[in-house]
Amino acid sequence: MSGLYRLPGLFLTALCHVIVIYHMAEHRYSKKKFVLYSCIFSVVFVSLMGYGYTEGAWITFFAYMGIVAEVFLYSCIVSQDGFPKKCFLFITYLCLFSVLDNSLKLIVKLFLPQISEVAGYYVAIVLRSMILLPVSALYKKYAAVIVRSLMDSGKRWWNPALIALLFYLLQAVVSVLNARNAIPDAYLFLAFAAVSFLMCVVYGVVFSNISYMKKDAEAALVRQNAEYLSNQLSVLQKAEEANRRLRHDMRRHINTIAEYAKTGDTSAILAYIGEYNTEISEATVKRYSENQTINSILSAYAGKAEEGGISFLVQCNVPKELKIREIDLIALLGNLLENALHGCQESGKEKPCMEIHIRLKKNLLLIVCNNTCSDKLKLSGSHPAGKSIGISGILSVCQKYDGDLDYKIEKDVCSACAVLNL
C-alpha cells in the first residue's frame, strides 16, 4: 500500500498521541503553546512516517524508530514531570499502544481475511483510537492525581520505568515477527497474548507499589501536621508561662503605678502603662485563622520566619470548617509556605518578607503567597523552572480540586496563586 493512502491514518494516530499525552502529562505550557508544539509534532510525525512507508524496506524501520524518539521528545517538552517519571509514563503508554496495535492487526488478519489491506489498516487504527482515548480519560480522572502527588525522585521511578521498557522490547519483538510473517498468525497471537497477560500481572504489582508510595506520602503529611501542631503547642506553652509571670508581677506593677500617682507624675504613669501594654501584647498568642489546620501551619511558619528575621504578614478570612481534606490542605499550604521561606532565606535581600492572603469566595478557596526571592529564580511557563517536589505536591492538590496554580515574579517578589474549587 502506498504511503499516500496511509496519510489520514497517520494524522489520526498523531492526534491520538497528542490527546493521550495531554491527559497523561503534567502541563508545562499554556494551551496555546501546547497546540503549537502539537501541530509541529503532528507535521513531523506524518511526514517522517509517510516517507518511511513510501520508501519501504529498512527505511520504514528507521522511520519508526525516529517516530518513537519524536513522541518521547514531544512528551518531555510538554510535561513538567521529573525525567524518571516521564520515562515510566511514556514507556507505559508505548506498551499499551503496542499491545493494541499488535492485537488488532492480528485480529483483523485472523478474523477478517476477506477485507482489503487498506480497509484492514483503517479498521485497526480506528479501533485502537476508540480504545486508547477512553483509557487516557479514565487515567486522567482516577489515576493522574495519585501519580502526580508522588515526588519525582529517580529512586522511586527508575525501577518501574525499566520494567516498562522490558515489556516494550518484548512487544517490539512481536511487532517485528508480525511484520515479517516469521511464524503462523495463530501461534504469534498466542505468544502475544501470553506476553500481554504477563505484562498485566507485573503492572498490577507496579501500580500496587504506586499505591503504597501514595500512602507513604500521606503518612509524611500526617507527620508534617503533627510537627505543625507541636510547634503551635510550644508557642502556647511559652505564652502561658509569660502570662503566669505577668500575673505574678501584677502586685509589683500596681505598687509602682501607685508610687507614681502619689507624686502626681502622670507622664511616668503613662510611660509605664505603655511598657506594660507592650509586654502583654508580646505575650499574647496570635490567632491567624478560625480553621485549626490553617492556624497551626501559619503559626509554625510565623515562628520559623521570626527566627530567620523574615517579616511575616497574614490576611486570612475563612470559616472554621472547609470542604477540603486536612492532608490536602497541609500539602498545599505547607509546601507553599516552605517554598516561600526557602525563597526568602536564599534571596540575600536585607529585608525579606512573606505575605499570605487566604480567603473563601463562594466555592473558591484562594491562597496567594508572596515572598522575597532570588534574582536567579526563573519561570518555565507559569511555574518555576526546575520544579521542586513541593510544587508537584501543590499542583496535584490544585488539580484534584479542579483548581489551578500560577506563579509570577515582579521586582524580586515571587507570587504564587493557588485556586481550589470546593
CSV table of C-alpha atoms in Angstrom, one decimal:
chain,number,residue,atom,x,y,z
A,1,MET,CA,0.0,0.0,0.0
A,2,SER,CA,1.4,3.4,-1.0
A,3,GLY,CA,2.3,5.9,1.7
A,4,LEU,CA,-0.3,8.3,0.3
A,5,TYR,CA,-3.2,6.1,1.4
A,6,ARG,CA,-1.8,5.9,4.9
A,7,LEU,CA,-1.7,9.7,5.5
A,8,PRO,CA,-5.2,10.1,7.0
A,9,GLY,CA,-4.5,7.2,9.3
A,10,LEU,CA,-1.2,8.8,10.3
A,11,PHE,CA,-2.9,12.1,11.1
A,12,LEU,CA,-5.4,10.2,13.3
A,13,THR,CA,-2.6,8.4,15.1
A,14,ALA,CA,-0.7,11.7,15.7
A,15,LEU,CA,-3.9,13.2,17.0
A,16,CYS,CA,-4.4,10.2,19.3
A,17,HIS,CA,-0.8,10.6,20.6
A,18,VAL,CA,-1.5,14.3,21.3
A,19,ILE,CA,-4.7,13.7,23.2
A,20,VAL,CA,-3.3,10.9,25.3
A,21,ILE,CA,-0.1,12.8,26.2
A,22,TYR,CA,-2.3,15.8,27.1
A,23,HIS,CA,-4.3,13.7,29.6
A,24,MET,CA,-1.2,11.9,30.8
A,25,ALA,CA,1.3,14.8,31.3
A,26,GLU,CA,1.6,17.5,33.9
A,27,HIS,CA,1.3,20.5,31.7
A,28,ARG,CA,4.2,22.9,31.4
A,29,TYR,CA,2.8,25.4,28.9
A,30,SER,CA,-0.4,27.3,28.2
A,31,LYS,CA,-3.0,25.7,25.9
A,32,LYS,CA,-1.8,28.0,23.0
A,33,LYS,CA,1.8,26.8,23.3
A,34,PHE,CA,0.6,23.2,23.7
A,35,VAL,CA,-1.4,23.4,20.5
A,36,LEU,CA,1.6,25.0,18.7
A,37,TYR,CA,4.0,22.2,19.8
A,38,SER,CA,1.3,19.6,19.0
A,39,CYS,CA,1.0,21.0,15.4
A,40,ILE,CA,4.7,20.8,14.9
A,41,PHE,CA,4.8,17.3,16.3
A,42,SER,CA,1.9,16.1,14.1
A,43,VAL,CA,3.5,17.5,10.9
A,44,VAL,CA,6.9,15.9,11.6
A,45,PHE,CA,5.1,12.6,12.6
A,46,VAL,CA,3.1,12.3,9.4
A,47,SER,CA,6.0,13.4,7.2
A,48,LEU,CA,8.5,11.1,8.7
A,49,MET,CA,6.3,8.0,8.8
A,50,GLY,CA,4.7,8.8,5.4
A,51,TYR,CA,8.2,8.9,3.9
A,52,GLY,CA,9.1,5.6,5.6
A,53,TYR,CA,6.0,3.8,4.2
A,54,THR,CA,6.7,5.2,0.7
A,55,GLU,CA,10.3,4.1,0.6
A,56,GLY,CA,9.7,0.8,2.3
A,57,ALA,CA,12.3,-1.8,3.4
A,58,TRP,CA,14.7,-0.6,6.1
A,59,ILE,CA,13.6,3.0,5.7
A,60,THR,CA,10.3,2.1,7.3
A,61,PHE,CA,12.1,0.6,10.3
A,62,PHE,CA,14.3,3.7,10.8
A,63,ALA,CA,11.3,6.0,10.3
A,64,TYR,CA,9.5,4.0,13.1
A,65,MET,CA,12.5,4.4,15.4
A,66,GLY,CA,12.6,8.1,14.6
A,67,ILE,CA,8.9,8.4,15.4
A,68,VAL,CA,9.4,6.7,18.8
A,69,ALA,CA,12.1,9.2,19.6
A,70,GLU,CA,10.0,12.1,18.4
A,71,VAL,CA,7.0,11.1,20.5
A,72,PHE,CA,9.2,10.8,23.6
A,73,LEU,CA,10.9,14.2,22.9
A,74,TYR,CA,7.4,15.7,22.5
A,75,SER,CA,6.1,14.2,25.8
A,76,CYS,CA,9.3,15.5,27.6
A,77,ILE,CA,8.9,19.0,26.2
A,78,VAL,CA,5.2,19.5,27.1
A,79,SER,CA,5.4,17.8,30.5
A,80,GLN,CA,6.7,19.2,33.8
A,81,ASP,CA,7.1,15.8,35.5
A,82,GLY,CA,10.6,14.7,36.6
A,83,PHE,CA,12.6,12.8,33.9
A,84,PRO,CA,12.3,9.3,35.6
A,85,LYS,CA,8.5,9.7,35.9
A,86,LYS,CA,8.3,10.9,32.3
A,87,CYS,CA,10.1,7.8,31.2
A,88,PHE,CA,7.8,5.5,33.1
A,89,LEU,CA,4.6,7.1,31.9
A,90,PHE,CA,5.9,7.3,28.3
A,91,ILE,CA,7.1,3.7,28.1
A,92,THR,CA,3.9,2.5,29.8
A,93,TYR,CA,1.8,4.3,27.1
A,94,LEU,CA,4.1,2.9,24.4
A,95,CYS,CA,3.5,-0.6,25.8
A,96,LEU,CA,-0.3,-0.1,25.8
A,97,PHE,CA,-0.1,1.3,22.2
A,98,SER,CA,2.0,-1.7,21.1
A,99,VAL,CA,-0.4,-4.1,22.8
A,100,LEU,CA,-3.4,-2.7,21.0
A,101,ASP,CA,-1.6,-2.2,17.7
A,102,ASN,CA,-0.3,-5.8,17.5
A,103,SER,CA,-3.5,-7.4,18.8
A,104,LEU,CA,-5.8,-5.5,16.5
A,105,LYS,CA,-3.7,-6.2,13.4
A,106,LEU,CA,-3.6,-9.9,14.3
A,107,ILE,CA,-7.4,-10.0,14.9
A,108,VAL,CA,-8.0,-8.3,11.6
A,109,LYS,CA,-5.7,-10.8,9.8
A,110,LEU,CA,-7.3,-13.8,11.6
A,111,PHE,CA,-10.9,-12.9,11.6
A,112,LEU,CA,-11.4,-10.5,8.7
A,113,PRO,CA,-9.2,-12.1,6.0
A,114,GLN,CA,-11.7,-11.0,3.2
A,115,ILE,CA,-11.3,-7.3,3.6
A,116,SER,CA,-8.7,-5.3,1.7
A,117,GLU,CA,-5.3,-4.2,3.1
A,118,VAL,CA,-6.5,-0.6,3.1
A,119,ALA,CA,-9.7,-1.4,5.0
A,120,GLY,CA,-7.8,-3.6,7.5
A,121,TYR,CA,-5.3,-0.8,8.1
A,122,TYR,CA,-8.1,1.7,8.9
A,123,VAL,CA,-10.2,-0.7,11.0
A,124,ALA,CA,-7.2,-1.4,13.2
A,125,ILE,CA,-6.4,2.4,13.6
A,126,VAL,CA,-10.0,3.4,14.3
A,127,LEU,CA,-10.5,0.6,16.9
A,128,ARG,CA,-7.1,1.4,18.5
A,129,SER,CA,-8.1,5.1,18.9
A,130,MET,CA,-11.5,4.2,20.2
A,131,ILE,CA,-9.8,2.2,23.0
A,132,LEU,CA,-6.9,4.5,23.8
A,133,LEU,CA,-8.9,7.7,24.2
A,134,PRO,CA,-11.3,6.4,26.8
A,135,VAL,CA,-8.4,4.7,28.7
A,136,SER,CA,-6.5,8.0,28.8
A,137,ALA,CA,-9.6,9.8,30.0
A,138,LEU,CA,-10.0,7.2,32.8
A,139,TYR,CA,-6.4,7.6,33.7
A,140,LYS,CA,-6.8,11.4,34.0
A,141,LYS,CA,-9.9,11.0,36.2
A,142,TYR,CA,-8.8,8.3,38.6
A,143,ALA,CA,-5.0,7.7,38.4
A,144,ALA,CA,-3.4,11.0,37.4
A,145,VAL,CA,-3.9,12.7,40.8
A,146,ILE,CA,-2.2,9.7,42.6
A,147,VAL,CA,0.7,9.7,40.2
A,148,ARG,CA,1.2,13.4,40.3
A,149,SER,CA,1.0,13.6,44.1
A,150,LEU,CA,4.2,11.4,44.3
A,151,MET,CA,7.6,13.0,44.3
A,152,ASP,CA,9.7,12.8,41.1
A,153,SER,CA,12.5,11.0,42.9
A,154,GLY,CA,14.5,8.9,40.4
A,155,LYS,CA,14.9,6.2,43.1
A,156,ARG,CA,11.1,5.7,43.1
A,157,TRP,CA,10.5,5.7,39.3
A,158,TRP,CA,13.6,4.2,37.6
A,159,ASN,CA,12.7,0.6,38.5
A,160,PRO,CA,9.1,0.8,37.2
A,161,ALA,CA,10.5,2.5,34.1
A,162,LEU,CA,13.0,-0.3,33.5
A,163,ILE,CA,10.2,-2.9,33.9
A,164,ALA,CA,8.0,-1.0,31.4
A,165,LEU,CA,11.0,-0.9,28.9
A,166,LEU,CA,11.5,-4.6,29.2
A,167,PHE,CA,7.9,-5.3,28.2
A,168,TYR,CA,8.0,-2.8,25.4
A,169,LEU,CA,11.0,-4.6,24.0
A,170,LEU,CA,9.1,-7.9,24.1
A,171,GLN,CA,6.2,-6.2,22.3
A,172,ALA,CA,8.6,-4.8,19.8
A,173,VAL,CA,9.8,-8.4,19.0
A,174,VAL,CA,6.2,-9.4,18.5
A,175,SER,CA,5.8,-6.4,16.1
A,176,VAL,CA,8.8,-7.5,14.1
A,177,LEU,CA,7.7,-11.1,13.8
A,178,ASN,CA,4.2,-9.9,12.8
A,179,ALA,CA,5.6,-7.6,10.1
A,180,ARG,CA,7.9,-10.3,8.7
A,181,ASN,CA,5.3,-13.1,8.9
A,182,ALA,CA,8.0,-15.2,10.6
A,183,ILE,CA,5.6,-17.6,12.3
A,184,PRO,CA,2.0,-18.5,11.7
A,185,ASP,CA,-0.5,-15.9,12.9
A,186,ALA,CA,-2.3,-18.3,15.3
A,187,TYR,CA,1.0,-19.1,17.2
A,188,LEU,CA,2.0,-15.5,17.1
A,189,PHE,CA,-1.3,-14.5,18.6
A,190,LEU,CA,-0.8,-17.0,21.5
A,191,ALA,CA,2.7,-15.8,22.1
A,192,PHE,CA,1.5,-12.2,22.1
A,193,ALA,CA,-1.4,-13.0,24.5
A,194,ALA,CA,1.0,-14.7,26.9
A,195,VAL,CA,3.3,-11.7,26.9
A,196,SER,CA,0.4,-9.3,27.4
A,197,PHE,CA,-1.0,-11.3,30.3
A,198,LEU,CA,2.4,-11.4,32.0
A,199,MET,CA,2.6,-7.6,31.4
A,200,CYS,CA,-0.8,-7.0,33.1
A,201,VAL,CA,0.3,-9.1,36.1
A,202,VAL,CA,3.5,-7.2,36.5
A,203,TYR,CA,1.8,-3.9,36.1
A,204,GLY,CA,-0.6,-4.9,38.7
A,205,VAL,CA,2.3,-5.2,41.1
A,206,VAL,CA,3.8,-1.9,39.8
A,207,PHE,CA,0.6,0.1,40.5
A,208,SER,CA,0.2,-1.6,43.8
A,209,ASN,CA,3.6,-0.2,44.6
A,210,ILE,CA,2.5,3.2,43.4
A,211,SER,CA,-0.5,2.9,45.8
A,212,TYR,CA,2.0,2.1,48.6
A,213,MET,CA,4.0,5.2,47.6
A,214,LYS,CA,0.9,7.3,47.9
A,215,LYS,CA,0.2,6.0,51.4
A,216,ASP,CA,3.8,6.7,52.3
A,217,ALA,CA,3.5,10.3,51.0
A,218,GLU,CA,0.2,10.8,53.0
A,219,ALA,CA,1.9,9.4,56.1
A,220,ALA,CA,4.7,12.0,55.6
A,221,LEU,CA,2.0,14.7,55.5
A,222,VAL,CA,0.4,13.4,58.7
A,223,ARG,CA,3.9,13.7,60.4
A,224,GLN,CA,4.2,17.2,59.0
A,225,ASN,CA,0.8,18.1,60.5
A,226,ALA,CA,1.9,16.7,63.8
A,227,GLU,CA,5.0,18.9,63.6
A,228,TYR,CA,2.8,22.0,63.0
A,229,LEU,CA,0.6,21.2,66.0
A,230,SER,CA,3.7,20.5,68.1
A,231,ASN,CA,5.1,23.9,67.2
A,232,GLN,CA,1.8,25.6,68.0
A,233,LEU,CA,1.6,23.8,71.3
A,234,SER,CA,5.2,25.1,72.1
A,235,VAL,CA,4.1,28.6,71.3
A,236,LEU,CA,1.0,28.3,73.5
A,237,GLN,CA,3.1,26.9,76.4
A,238,LYS,CA,5.6,29.9,76.1
A,239,ALA,CA,2.6,32.3,76.1
A,240,GLU,CA,1.1,30.6,79.2
A,241,GLU,CA,4.4,30.9,81.0
A,242,ALA,CA,4.7,34.6,80.1
A,243,ASN,CA,1.1,35.2,81.3
A,244,ARG,CA,1.8,33.5,84.6
A,245,ARG,CA,4.8,35.7,85.1
A,246,LEU,CA,2.7,38.8,84.3
A,247,ARG,CA,0.0,37.8,86.8
A,248,HIS,CA,2.7,37.1,89.4
A,249,ASP,CA,4.2,40.5,88.9
A,250,MET,CA,0.8,42.3,88.9
A,251,ARG,CA,1.1,43.5,92.6
A,252,ARG,CA,4.6,45.0,91.8
A,253,HIS,CA,3.1,46.8,88.8
A,254,ILE,CA,0.2,48.2,90.9
A,255,ASN,CA,2.6,49.4,93.6
A,256,THR,CA,4.8,51.1,91.1
A,257,ILE,CA,1.9,52.9,89.5
A,258,ALA,CA,0.6,53.9,93.0
A,259,GLU,CA,4.0,55.5,93.8
A,260,TYR,CA,4.0,57.5,90.6
A,261,ALA,CA,0.4,58.6,91.4
A,262,LYS,CA,1.4,59.8,94.8
A,263,THR,CA,3.9,62.2,93.3
A,264,GLY,CA,1.5,63.2,90.6
A,265,ASP,CA,3.9,62.1,87.8
A,266,THR,CA,1.3,61.5,85.1
A,267,SER,CA,3.8,61.1,82.2
A,268,ALA,CA,5.7,58.4,84.2
A,269,ILE,CA,2.4,56.6,84.8
A,270,LEU,CA,1.6,56.7,81.0
A,271,ALA,CA,5.0,55.5,80.0
A,272,TYR,CA,5.0,52.7,82.5
A,273,ILE,CA,1.5,51.6,81.3
A,274,GLY,CA,2.7,51.7,77.7
A,275,GLU,CA,5.7,49.4,78.5
A,276,TYR,CA,3.3,47.1,80.4
A,277,ASN,CA,0.9,47.0,77.4
A,278,THR,CA,3.8,46.1,75.1
A,279,GLU,CA,4.8,43.3,77.3
A,280,ILE,CA,1.2,42.0,77.4
A,281,SER,CA,1.0,42.2,73.6
A,282,GLU,CA,4.2,40.2,73.1
A,283,ALA,CA,2.9,37.5,75.4
A,284,THR,CA,-0.4,37.3,73.5
A,285,VAL,CA,-0.7,34.3,71.1
A,286,LYS,CA,-1.6,35.4,67.6
A,287,ARG,CA,-4.5,33.5,66.1
A,288,TYR,CA,-4.4,33.7,62.3
A,289,SER,CA,-7.5,31.7,61.4
A,290,GLU,CA,-10.6,30.0,62.8
A,291,ASN,CA,-9.6,26.9,60.9
A,292,GLN,CA,-7.4,24.8,63.2
A,293,THR,CA,-5.3,23.3,60.4
A,294,ILE,CA,-4.6,26.6,58.7
A,295,ASN,CA,-3.9,28.3,62.0
A,296,SER,CA,-1.4,25.6,63.0
A,297,ILE,CA,0.5,25.9,59.7
A,298,LEU,CA,0.6,29.6,59.8
A,299,SER,CA,1.7,29.7,63.5
A,300,ALA,CA,4.5,27.2,62.7
A,301,TYR,CA,5.9,29.3,59.9
A,302,ALA,CA,5.4,32.5,61.7
A,303,GLY,CA,7.9,31.1,64.3
A,304,LYS,CA,10.3,30.0,61.6
A,305,ALA,CA,10.1,33.4,59.9
A,306,GLU,CA,10.7,35.2,63.2
A,307,GLU,CA,13.8,33.1,63.8
A,308,GLY,CA,15.2,33.9,60.4
A,309,GLY,CA,14.5,37.7,60.7
A,310,ILE,CA,11.8,37.5,58.0
A,311,SER,CA,8.7,39.7,58.1
A,312,PHE,CA,5.5,37.6,58.2
A,313,LEU,CA,2.2,39.2,57.3
A,314,VAL,CA,-1.1,37.3,57.1
A,315,GLN,CA,-4.6,38.2,55.9
A,316,CYS,CA,-6.9,35.2,56.4
A,317,ASN,CA,-10.7,35.1,56.1
A,318,VAL,CA,-12.0,31.5,56.0
A,319,PRO,CA,-14.6,29.7,58.2
A,320,LYS,CA,-13.8,27.1,60.8
A,321,GLU,CA,-14.8,24.2,58.5
A,322,LEU,CA,-13.6,23.8,54.9
A,323,LYS,CA,-14.7,21.2,52.4
A,324,ILE,CA,-11.1,20.0,51.8
A,325,ARG,CA,-9.2,17.1,53.3
A,326,GLU,CA,-6.8,18.0,56.1
A,327,ILE,CA,-4.0,16.2,54.3
A,328,ASP,CA,-4.6,18.1,51.1
A,329,LEU,CA,-4.6,21.4,53.0
A,330,ILE,CA,-1.3,20.5,54.6
A,331,ALA,CA,0.3,19.6,51.3
A,332,LEU,CA,-0.9,22.8,49.7
A,333,LEU,CA,-0.4,25.5,52.3
A,334,GLY,CA,2.6,23.8,54.0
A,335,ASN,CA,4.5,23.5,50.7
A,336,LEU,CA,3.6,27.0,49.7
A,337,LEU,CA,5.0,28.4,52.9
A,338,GLU,CA,8.0,26.1,52.9
A,339,ASN,CA,9.0,27.2,49.4
A,340,ALA,CA,8.4,30.9,50.4
A,341,LEU,CA,10.5,30.5,53.5
A,342,HIS,CA,13.4,29.0,51.4
A,343,GLY,CA,13.0,31.7,48.8
A,344,CYS,CA,13.4,34.4,51.5
A,345,GLN,CA,16.4,32.7,53.0
A,346,GLU,CA,18.1,32.3,49.6
A,347,SER,CA,17.3,35.7,48.3
A,348,GLY,CA,20.2,37.5,50.0
A,349,LYS,CA,18.0,40.6,50.5
A,350,GLU,CA,18.2,42.8,53.6
A,351,LYS,CA,14.5,42.8,54.5
A,352,PRO,CA,13.0,39.5,53.3
A,353,CYS,CA,9.2,39.3,53.6
A,354,MET,CA,6.5,36.6,53.4
A,355,GLU,CA,2.9,37.8,52.8
A,356,ILE,CA,0.0,35.4,52.8
A,357,HIS,CA,-3.6,36.1,51.8
A,358,ILE,CA,-6.3,33.4,52.2
A,359,ARG,CA,-10.0,33.8,51.6
A,360,LEU,CA,-13.0,31.8,50.6
A,361,LYS,CA,-15.1,33.4,47.8
A,362,LYS,CA,-18.3,31.4,47.2
A,363,ASN,CA,-16.9,27.9,46.5
A,364,LEU,CA,-13.4,29.0,45.6
A,365,LEU,CA,-10.5,28.9,48.1
A,366,LEU,CA,-7.9,31.5,47.1
A,367,ILE,CA,-4.4,31.3,48.6
A,368,VAL,CA,-1.8,33.9,47.5
A,369,CYS,CA,1.7,33.7,48.9
A,370,ASN,CA,4.2,36.5,48.1
A,371,ASN,CA,7.8,36.2,49.2
A,372,THR,CA,11.1,37.9,48.5
A,373,CYS,CA,13.1,35.8,46.0
A,374,SER,CA,16.5,35.5,44.5
A,375,ASP,CA,17.4,37.2,41.2
A,376,LYS,CA,18.3,33.7,39.9
A,377,LEU,CA,14.7,32.4,40.2
A,378,LYS,CA,13.2,31.9,36.7
A,379,LEU,CA,9.8,30.7,35.5
A,380,SER,CA,9.1,28.0,32.9
A,381,GLY,CA,5.6,28.8,31.7
A,382,SER,CA,3.5,29.5,34.8
A,383,HIS,CA,5.7,27.5,37.2
A,384,PRO,CA,9.3,27.9,38.5
A,385,ALA,CA,11.9,26.2,36.2
A,386,GLY,CA,13.3,23.0,37.7
A,387,LYS,CA,10.1,22.3,39.5
A,388,SER,CA,10.7,21.0,43.1
A,389,ILE,CA,8.9,18.2,44.8
A,390,GLY,CA,6.9,20.7,46.9
A,391,ILE,CA,5.5,22.4,43.8
A,392,SER,CA,4.5,18.9,42.4
A,393,GLY,CA,2.5,18.4,45.6
A,394,ILE,CA,0.9,21.8,45.4
A,395,LEU,CA,-0.1,21.3,41.8
A,396,SER,CA,-1.5,17.8,42.4
A,397,VAL,CA,-3.8,19.2,45.1
A,398,CYS,CA,-4.9,22.1,42.9
A,399,GLN,CA,-5.8,19.6,40.1
A,400,LYS,CA,-7.5,17.3,42.5
A,401,TYR,CA,-10.0,20.1,43.3
A,402,ASP,CA,-10.3,21.3,39.7
A,403,GLY,CA,-8.2,24.4,40.5
A,404,ASP,CA,-5.1,26.0,39.2
A,405,LEU,CA,-1.6,27.1,40.3
A,406,ASP,CA,0.1,30.2,38.8
A,407,TYR,CA,3.4,31.8,39.6
A,408,LYS,CA,4.6,35.4,38.8
A,409,ILE,CA,7.9,37.2,39.5
A,410,GLU,CA,7.9,41.0,39.7
A,411,LYS,CA,10.6,43.2,41.3
A,412,ASP,CA,12.3,40.4,43.3
A,413,VAL,CA,8.9,39.2,44.6
A,414,CYS,CA,7.7,35.7,43.8
A,415,SER,CA,3.9,35.4,43.9
A,416,ALA,CA,2.1,32.0,44.0
A,417,CYS,CA,-1.6,31.9,43.5
A,418,ALA,CA,-3.4,28.7,44.2
A,419,VAL,CA,-7.2,28.3,43.5
A,420,LEU,CA,-9.3,25.4,44.6
A,421,ASN,CA,-12.9,24.7,43.7
A,422,LEU,CA,-14.5,23.4,46.9
